[in-house]
Amino acid sequence: MNETRTTCRICHSAEIQPVLSLGTTPLADALRRNDQLSQVEPKFPLNVVFCPKCSLLQVLETVPPEVLFCRDYPYYSSFSPALLKHSRENALDLIHSRGLNSSSMVIELASNDGYLLKNFVEQEVPVLGIDPAEGPARAAQAVNVPTLCTFFSESLARELAADGKTADVIIGNNVLAHVADLHGFVEGIRLLLKENGVAVIEVPYVKDLVDHCEFDTIYHEHLCYFSITALDHLFRMHSLFLNDVKHLSIHGGSLRLYVEKKENASANLRSMLRAEADEKIISFSYYQNFAEKVQVIRHELIRLLSGLKTQPARIAAYGAAAKGSTLINYCDIGPKFVDFVVDRNTHKQGLFMPGQDIPVLAPEALLDKKPDYVLLLAWNFANEILEQQKAYLESGGRFIIPVPTPRVVCSPFQQS
Ligand code: JHZ
């Protein structure tokens, strides 16, 4: 059963303040098969609150991780070429900067289909992946990335450490925000990390979420939306130290964190912490008009789509992304607006979008069926997707980018 929190996920303060309600939505990655469409679809409240004490933005509802991530989890990182490039650069940089070799150990938490660890395997650096999603974990094993198909936890870290499997580098990309037992997870990192090891962790940055109104990245898998201040606090609670941070553009704006056992804060980290205080990212006032901005996007997007429908235009969507599910369900964009969604991920093709029962097809459908407009649900990969879709654009097709302000674009260079 899902639980609803009454206290902060990091500092346990009960003084949490409401920021946004996205209503009651289905699980964002629970795409359905044709034979499931007549069944009742589970839906859960999706409410966002802010903790003024430690500055953590978070959702109140916790859906059991086994329900979210295990059996039919359809997200496979390797279908996004830009993410593969980003991950390879990260791996090669770590091999070089940390001097990793055949006697090192790299452990990745939420290693998915081996999209990142395969780069270390290629350079003969020993690795271990840990991921609870059965399909992606099998795919990783198939490309020779040793993978434990289970959740990472404090107790698993204890077992691995007792077996002598401690890490020079622990990687955790887009996983910290997903973890219900946040403190157990971070304690596990401490247990698994060698004395001079580093944990390199990527999380979406709450500043980008708010500044660019990326409200669709809020769904039940994402429990926390981190500021650097909140992260600094979290790691200190487990005698770990956030020593450096990089601000990256991936996924609409992310942070790459460098966490170690000894405190050695970079000047860059100190200045980013100061900037968060100066810009009030750590105060409730920063979040106060977020809900209003989200409502404006919903209103403008529906107005745009309704106007196009009266032409009458035919509209499809690109990206059966989890964020796409939040967008179409919060804005109630169903088959009356969108005929079909396309996605390169073959595990999503043939299924239907959660809550709105829109079919997911292969991207070739854009040239076959020639819709007039394509709503870009995976807007975080806009550059890459518009480049791939040049033929569609040249044939007169148009994309609609929904956030931060819904707008129509007709070339790869226009969407910023
Ligand atoms: P994408 C994922 O969220 C999953 P999602 C997860 N919840 C998370 O934390 C965030 O990332 C950070 C497809 N695609 O990655 C692939 C193409 O078809 O933006 C995906 O299905 N062609 C763990 O699901 C979807 O779009 C392409 O060229 O919101 C993108 O999903 C590319 C680039 C992608 O995130």
Coordinates of C-alpha atoms and ligand atoms in Angstrom, one line a residue:
M1 CA 0.0 0.0 0.0
N2 CA 1.1 3.5 -0.6
E3 CA 1.9 5.8 2.4
T4 CA 1.4 9.5 2.8
R5 CA 4.2 11.3 4.7
T6 CA 3.6 14.0 7.3
T7 CA 7.3 14.8 7.9
C8 CA 10.3 15.7 5.7
R9 CA 12.1 12.8 4.0
I10 CA 15.5 14.2 5.1
C11 CA 15.2 16.1 8.4
H12 CA 11.9 14.7 9.6
S13 CA 10.5 18.2 10.4
A14 CA 6.7 18.3 10.5
E15 CA 6.7 22.0 9.3
I16 CA 6.3 21.1 5.6
Q17 CA 4.5 23.6 3.4
P18 CA 2.2 22.7 0.4
V19 CA 3.5 23.8 -3.0
L20 CA 1.6 22.1 -5.7
S21 CA -1.1 19.4 -6.2
L22 CA -1.1 17.5 -9.5
G23 CA -4.3 15.7 -8.5
T24 CA -4.6 11.9 -8.7
T25 CA -2.5 10.3 -11.4
P26 CA -1.6 6.8 -12.6
L27 CA 2.0 5.6 -12.2
A28 CA 4.1 7.4 -14.9
D29 CA 5.9 4.3 -16.2
A30 CA 2.9 1.9 -15.9
L31 CA 2.2 1.7 -19.6
R32 CA -0.7 -0.8 -20.3
R33 CA -1.2 -3.6 -22.7
N34 CA -4.3 -3.8 -24.9
D35 CA -5.8 -6.5 -22.8
Q36 CA -5.4 -4.4 -19.6
L37 CA -7.3 -1.4 -20.9
S38 CA -10.7 -2.5 -19.6
Q39 CA -9.3 -3.0 -16.1
V40 CA -9.4 -0.3 -13.4
E41 CA -6.1 1.6 -13.5
P42 CA -4.5 2.4 -10.0
K43 CA -4.2 6.1 -9.4
F44 CA -2.4 7.9 -6.6
P45 CA -2.5 11.4 -5.2
L46 CA 0.5 13.5 -6.2
N47 CA 1.2 16.4 -3.8
V48 CA 4.4 18.4 -3.5
V49 CA 5.6 20.1 -0.3
F50 CA 8.6 22.1 0.8
C51 CA 10.5 21.7 4.0
P52 CA 11.8 25.1 5.1
K53 CA 14.2 23.5 7.6
C54 CA 16.4 21.6 5.2
S55 CA 15.1 23.1 1.9
L56 CA 13.9 19.8 0.4
L57 CA 11.1 19.9 -2.1
Q58 CA 9.4 16.4 -2.1
V59 CA 6.2 14.5 -2.8
L60 CA 4.1 13.2 0.1
E61 CA 3.1 9.9 -1.3
T62 CA 5.3 6.9 -1.3
V63 CA 4.3 4.1 -3.6
P64 CA 6.1 0.8 -2.7
P65 CA 9.3 0.5 -4.8
E66 CA 8.4 -3.1 -5.7
V67 CA 5.3 -1.7 -7.5
L68 CA 7.2 1.0 -9.3
F69 CA 10.4 -0.6 -10.4
C70 CA 10.5 -4.4 -10.6
R71 CA 8.7 -6.5 -13.1
D72 CA 7.6 -4.5 -16.2
Y73 CA 9.7 -1.4 -15.7
P74 CA 9.9 -0.1 -19.3
Y75 CA 12.7 2.5 -19.0
Y76 CA 15.9 1.4 -20.8
S77 CA 18.6 4.1 -20.7
S78 CA 20.2 2.9 -24.0
F79 CA 17.5 4.2 -26.2
S80 CA 18.7 7.8 -25.8
P81 CA 21.9 8.4 -27.8
A82 CA 22.5 11.8 -26.0
L83 CA 22.4 10.0 -22.6
L84 CA 24.8 7.3 -23.9
K85 CA 27.3 10.0 -25.0
H86 CA 26.9 11.9 -21.7
S87 CA 27.5 8.6 -19.8
R88 CA 30.5 7.5 -21.8
E89 CA 32.2 10.9 -21.3
N90 CA 31.5 10.6 -17.5
A91 CA 33.0 7.1 -17.4
L92 CA 36.1 8.0 -19.4
D93 CA 36.6 11.1 -17.3
L94 CA 36.5 9.0 -14.1
I95 CA 38.9 6.4 -15.5
H96 CA 41.3 9.1 -16.2
S97 CA 40.9 11.4 -13.2
R98 CA 40.8 8.5 -10.6
G99 CA 43.5 6.4 -12.4
L100 CA 41.1 3.4 -12.5
N101 CA 42.5 0.1 -13.7
S102 CA 42.0 -3.7 -13.5
S103 CA 42.4 -3.7 -9.7
S104 CA 39.8 -1.0 -9.2
M105 CA 36.1 -1.5 -8.5
V106 CA 33.2 0.6 -9.8
I107 CA 29.8 -0.1 -8.5
E108 CA 26.7 1.5 -10.0
L109 CA 23.4 1.8 -8.1
A110 CA 20.5 1.7 -10.6
S111 CA 22.7 0.5 -13.4
N112 CA 19.7 -0.1 -15.7
D113 CA 20.7 -1.9 -18.9
G114 CA 24.4 -1.4 -18.5
Y115 CA 24.4 1.9 -20.5
L116 CA 27.2 3.3 -18.4
L117 CA 29.1 0.4 -16.9
K118 CA 29.8 -1.1 -20.3
N119 CA 32.3 1.7 -20.8
F120 CA 34.3 0.6 -17.8
V121 CA 34.1 -3.1 -18.9
E122 CA 35.5 -2.1 -22.3
Q123 CA 38.5 -0.5 -20.5
E124 CA 38.9 -3.7 -18.3
V125 CA 37.9 -1.9 -15.1
P126 CA 35.9 -4.4 -12.8
V127 CA 32.3 -3.3 -12.2
L128 CA 29.2 -4.4 -10.4
G129 CA 25.7 -3.1 -11.4
I130 CA 22.8 -3.2 -9.0
D131 CA 19.3 -2.7 -10.3
P132 CA 15.9 -4.1 -9.3
A133 CA 14.2 -3.9 -12.7
E134 CA 14.3 -7.4 -14.2
G135 CA 14.3 -6.5 -18.0
P136 CA 17.0 -3.8 -17.9
A137 CA 19.1 -6.0 -15.5
R138 CA 18.9 -8.9 -18.0
A139 CA 19.9 -6.6 -20.8
A140 CA 23.0 -5.4 -18.8
Q141 CA 24.0 -9.0 -18.2
A142 CA 23.7 -9.7 -21.9
V143 CA 26.3 -7.0 -22.7
N144 CA 28.7 -8.5 -20.1
V145 CA 27.9 -6.1 -17.3
P146 CA 27.7 -8.2 -14.0
T147 CA 24.5 -7.1 -12.4
L148 CA 22.7 -8.0 -9.2
C149 CA 18.9 -7.7 -9.8
T150 CA 17.9 -6.3 -6.5
F151 CA 17.4 -3.0 -4.6
F152 CA 20.4 -1.3 -3.1
S153 CA 20.1 -0.9 0.6
E154 CA 22.1 -0.6 3.8
S155 CA 21.9 -4.3 4.4
L156 CA 23.1 -5.2 0.9
A157 CA 26.0 -2.8 1.3
R158 CA 26.9 -4.5 4.6
E159 CA 26.8 -7.9 2.8
L160 CA 29.0 -6.7 -0.1
A161 CA 31.5 -5.0 2.2
A162 CA 31.7 -8.2 4.3
D163 CA 32.5 -10.0 1.1
G164 CA 35.3 -7.5 0.4
K165 CA 33.4 -5.8 -2.4
T166 CA 34.0 -2.2 -1.6
A167 CA 34.2 0.5 -4.3
D168 CA 36.7 3.0 -5.5
V169 CA 33.9 4.7 -7.4
I170 CA 30.2 4.4 -6.7
I171 CA 27.9 5.8 -9.4
G172 CA 24.2 6.6 -8.8
N173 CA 22.5 8.5 -11.6
N174 CA 18.9 9.4 -11.3
V175 CA 18.3 7.1 -8.4
L176 CA 18.7 9.2 -5.2
A177 CA 15.4 11.0 -5.8
H178 CA 13.7 7.6 -6.3
V179 CA 14.6 6.1 -3.0
A180 CA 12.0 5.8 -0.2
D181 CA 14.6 4.7 2.4
L182 CA 16.8 7.7 1.7
H183 CA 18.9 7.4 4.9
G184 CA 19.4 3.7 4.5
F185 CA 20.6 4.3 0.9
V186 CA 23.1 7.0 1.8
E187 CA 24.4 4.9 4.8
G188 CA 24.8 2.1 2.3
I189 CA 27.0 4.3 0.1
R190 CA 29.2 5.1 3.1
L191 CA 29.6 1.4 4.0
L192 CA 30.4 0.5 0.4
L193 CA 32.9 3.3 -0.3
K194 CA 36.6 2.7 0.2
E195 CA 38.3 5.3 2.4
N196 CA 39.6 7.3 -0.6
G197 CA 36.7 6.4 -2.8
V198 CA 34.3 8.8 -4.4
A199 CA 30.5 8.6 -5.0
V200 CA 29.5 10.4 -8.2
I201 CA 25.8 11.0 -8.2
E202 CA 23.5 12.8 -10.6
V203 CA 20.2 14.2 -9.6
P204 CA 17.8 16.7 -11.4
Y205 CA 18.3 20.2 -9.9
V206 CA 15.3 21.8 -8.2
K207 CA 16.4 25.2 -9.4
D208 CA 16.0 24.1 -13.1
L209 CA 12.7 22.4 -12.2
V210 CA 11.3 25.7 -10.8
D211 CA 13.0 28.2 -13.1
H212 CA 11.9 26.4 -16.3
C213 CA 8.6 25.1 -14.8
E214 CA 9.4 21.5 -15.5
F215 CA 6.5 20.3 -13.5
D216 CA 6.0 17.2 -15.6
T217 CA 9.2 15.7 -14.1
I218 CA 7.2 15.3 -10.9
Y219 CA 5.7 11.8 -10.6
H220 CA 5.5 9.1 -8.0
E221 CA 9.0 7.7 -8.8
H222 CA 10.6 11.0 -8.0
L223 CA 10.2 11.5 -4.3
C224 CA 12.7 14.3 -3.8
Y225 CA 13.7 17.4 -5.8
F226 CA 17.1 18.4 -4.4
S227 CA 18.8 21.7 -3.8
I228 CA 22.6 21.5 -3.1
T229 CA 21.9 22.7 0.4
A230 CA 19.5 19.8 1.1
L231 CA 22.1 17.4 -0.3
D232 CA 24.9 18.8 1.7
H233 CA 22.8 18.3 4.8
L234 CA 21.7 14.8 3.9
F235 CA 25.3 13.5 3.3
R236 CA 26.6 15.2 6.5
M237 CA 24.0 13.2 8.5
H238 CA 25.9 10.1 7.4
S239 CA 29.5 11.4 7.8
L240 CA 29.8 11.9 4.0
F241 CA 30.8 15.2 2.4
L242 CA 29.6 16.8 -0.7
N243 CA 32.9 18.2 -1.9
D244 CA 32.2 19.4 -5.4
V245 CA 29.3 19.7 -7.8
K246 CA 28.8 20.3 -11.6
H247 CA 25.7 21.8 -13.1
L248 CA 24.8 19.9 -16.3
S249 CA 22.2 20.3 -18.9
I250 CA 21.0 16.6 -19.1
H251 CA 17.4 15.9 -18.3
G252 CA 16.4 19.6 -18.2
G253 CA 19.2 20.5 -15.7
S254 CA 21.0 18.2 -13.3
L255 CA 23.7 18.2 -10.7
R256 CA 26.6 15.9 -10.7
L257 CA 27.8 15.5 -7.1
Y258 CA 31.2 14.3 -5.9
V259 CA 30.9 12.8 -2.4
E260 CA 33.7 11.6 -0.3
K261 CA 34.5 10.5 3.3
K262 CA 36.8 13.4 4.1
E263 CA 35.6 17.0 3.9
N264 CA 37.3 19.0 1.2
A265 CA 34.8 21.4 -0.2
S266 CA 35.7 23.1 -3.4
A267 CA 35.5 26.9 -3.9
N268 CA 32.9 26.1 -6.6
L269 CA 30.7 24.2 -4.1
R270 CA 30.9 26.9 -1.5
S271 CA 29.9 29.5 -4.1
M272 CA 27.0 27.4 -5.3
L273 CA 25.8 27.0 -1.8
R274 CA 26.0 30.8 -1.3
A275 CA 24.1 31.4 -4.5
E276 CA 21.3 29.1 -3.3
A277 CA 20.9 31.2 -0.1
D278 CA 21.2 34.5 -2.1
E279 CA 18.6 33.4 -4.7
K280 CA 16.3 32.1 -1.9
I281 CA 16.2 28.6 -3.4
I282 CA 16.3 27.4 0.2
S283 CA 13.2 29.5 1.2
F284 CA 9.5 28.8 0.7
S285 CA 9.1 32.1 -1.2
Y286 CA 11.0 30.6 -4.2
Y287 CA 8.2 27.9 -4.6
Q288 CA 5.2 30.1 -3.7
N289 CA 4.0 30.9 -7.2
F290 CA 5.1 27.6 -8.8
A291 CA 1.6 26.1 -8.8
E292 CA 0.2 29.2 -10.5
K293 CA 2.8 29.0 -13.3
V294 CA 2.0 25.3 -13.8
Q295 CA -1.7 26.2 -14.2
V296 CA -0.8 28.8 -16.8
I297 CA 1.1 26.1 -18.8
R298 CA -1.9 23.8 -18.7
H299 CA -4.3 26.5 -19.8
E300 CA -2.0 27.7 -22.6
L301 CA -1.3 24.2 -23.9
I302 CA -5.0 23.2 -24.0
R303 CA -5.8 26.5 -25.7
L304 CA -3.1 25.8 -28.3
L305 CA -4.1 22.2 -28.9
S306 CA -7.8 23.1 -29.0
G307 CA -7.1 25.8 -31.6
L308 CA -5.2 23.4 -33.8
K309 CA -7.9 20.8 -33.6
T310 CA -10.5 23.2 -34.9
Q311 CA -8.3 23.7 -38.1
P312 CA -8.6 20.6 -38.1
A313 CA -5.0 19.5 -37.5
R314 CA -3.9 16.0 -36.7
I315 CA -1.7 15.8 -33.6
A316 CA 0.7 13.0 -32.4
A317 CA 3.3 13.1 -29.6
Y318 CA 6.9 12.1 -29.3
G319 CA 8.3 10.2 -26.2
A320 CA 6.4 7.8 -24.1
A321 CA 8.4 9.3 -21.2
A322 CA 7.4 9.2 -17.6
K323 CA 7.3 13.0 -17.7
G324 CA 4.9 12.7 -20.6
S325 CA 2.5 10.8 -18.5
T326 CA 2.4 13.6 -15.9
L327 CA 1.9 16.2 -18.6
I328 CA -1.0 14.4 -20.4
N329 CA -2.7 13.4 -17.2
Y330 CA -2.5 16.7 -15.5
C331 CA -3.5 18.6 -18.6
D332 CA -6.1 15.8 -19.6
I333 CA -4.6 15.4 -23.1
G334 CA -6.2 12.2 -24.3
P335 CA -7.1 10.6 -27.7
K336 CA -9.4 13.5 -28.5
F337 CA -6.2 15.6 -29.0
V338 CA -3.4 13.1 -29.7
D339 CA -3.8 10.2 -32.1
F340 CA -0.6 8.3 -31.1
V341 CA 2.7 8.6 -29.3
V342 CA 6.0 7.5 -30.9
D343 CA 9.1 6.2 -29.0
R344 CA 12.3 4.4 -30.0
N345 CA 12.1 2.2 -27.0
T346 CA 10.8 -1.1 -28.4
H347 CA 9.7 -2.2 -24.9
K348 CA 7.1 0.7 -24.9
Q349 CA 5.9 0.2 -28.5
G350 CA 2.6 -1.6 -28.7
L351 CA 1.6 -0.4 -25.2
F352 CA -0.7 2.5 -24.2
M353 CA 0.1 5.7 -22.2
P354 CA -1.0 5.5 -18.6
G355 CA -4.3 7.2 -17.8
Q356 CA -5.1 8.3 -21.4
D357 CA -4.8 5.1 -23.4
I358 CA -3.0 6.6 -26.3
P359 CA -1.1 3.9 -28.3
V360 CA 2.7 4.0 -28.5
L361 CA 4.2 3.4 -32.0
A362 CA 7.7 3.4 -33.5
P363 CA 9.0 6.8 -34.7
E364 CA 8.6 5.7 -38.3
A365 CA 4.8 6.4 -37.8
L366 CA 5.5 10.1 -38.1
L367 CA 6.5 9.8 -41.8
D368 CA 3.9 7.1 -42.5
K369 CA 0.9 8.9 -41.0
K370 CA 2.2 12.5 -41.3
P371 CA 0.5 14.2 -38.4
D372 CA 0.5 18.0 -38.7
Y373 CA 1.9 18.6 -35.2
V374 CA 3.9 16.5 -32.7
L375 CA 3.7 17.4 -29.0
L376 CA 7.3 16.8 -27.7
L377 CA 6.8 15.0 -24.4
A378 CA 10.6 14.2 -24.2
W379 CA 11.4 17.9 -24.5
N380 CA 14.7 17.3 -22.6
F381 CA 16.1 15.7 -25.8
A382 CA 14.6 18.3 -28.1
N383 CA 17.8 19.0 -30.0
E384 CA 18.5 15.4 -30.7
I385 CA 15.0 14.4 -31.6
L386 CA 14.4 17.3 -33.9
E387 CA 17.7 16.5 -35.7
Q388 CA 16.5 12.9 -36.1
Q389 CA 13.2 14.1 -37.5
K390 CA 14.5 16.4 -40.2
A391 CA 12.6 14.5 -42.9
Y392 CA 9.3 15.0 -41.0
L393 CA 10.0 18.7 -40.4
E394 CA 11.0 19.1 -44.1
S395 CA 7.7 17.5 -45.1
G396 CA 6.0 20.4 -43.3
G397 CA 5.6 18.8 -39.9
R398 CA 5.8 20.9 -36.7
F399 CA 6.7 20.2 -33.1
I400 CA 5.1 21.7 -30.0
I401 CA 7.3 22.1 -27.1
P402 CA 5.2 22.3 -23.9
V403 CA 7.5 23.8 -21.3
P404 CA 8.3 26.4 -20.0
T405 CA 5.9 28.1 -22.4
P406 CA 4.0 26.0 -25.0
R407 CA 5.3 26.9 -28.5
V408 CA 5.4 25.6 -32.0
V409 CA 8.8 25.0 -33.7
C410 CA 9.6 24.0 -37.2
S411 CA 13.4 23.5 -37.1
P412 CA 16.0 22.0 -34.7
F413 CA 17.5 25.4 -34.1
Q414 CA 14.5 27.2 -32.8
Q415 CA 13.6 25.4 -29.6
S416 CA 15.6 27.2 -27.0
Ligands
JHZ1 P1 13.4 10.4 -20.7 C1 13.5 8.9 -17.1 O1 12.3 9.7 -17.1 C2 13.4 7.7 -16.2 P2 11.6 9.9 -18.5 C3 13.6 8.0 -14.7 N1 12.4 8.1 -14.0 C4 14.3 9.3 -14.4 O2 14.6 9.5 -13.3 C5 14.5 10.3 -15.5 O3 14.6 9.7 -16.8 C6 15.7 11.2 -15.2 C7 12.5 8.1 -25.9 N2 13.4 8.7 -26.9 O4 14.7 9.8 -20.7 C8 13.1 7.2 -24.9 C9 13.2 8.4 -28.2 O5 12.2 7.7 -28.5 O6 13.4 11.9 -21.1 C10 12.3 7.4 -23.6 O7 11.2 6.5 -23.7 N3 14.0 8.9 -29.1 C11 14.4 6.9 -14.2 O8 11.0 8.6 -19.0 C12 11.8 8.9 -23.8 O9 11.9 9.2 -25.2 C13 15.1 9.7 -28.8 O10 15.8 10.1 -29.7 O11 10.7 11.1 -18.4 C14 12.6 9.8 -23.0 O12 12.5 9.7 -21.7 C15 15.3 9.9 -27.4 C16 16.5 10.8 -27.0 C17 14.5 9.4 -26.5 O13 12.8 10.4 -19.4

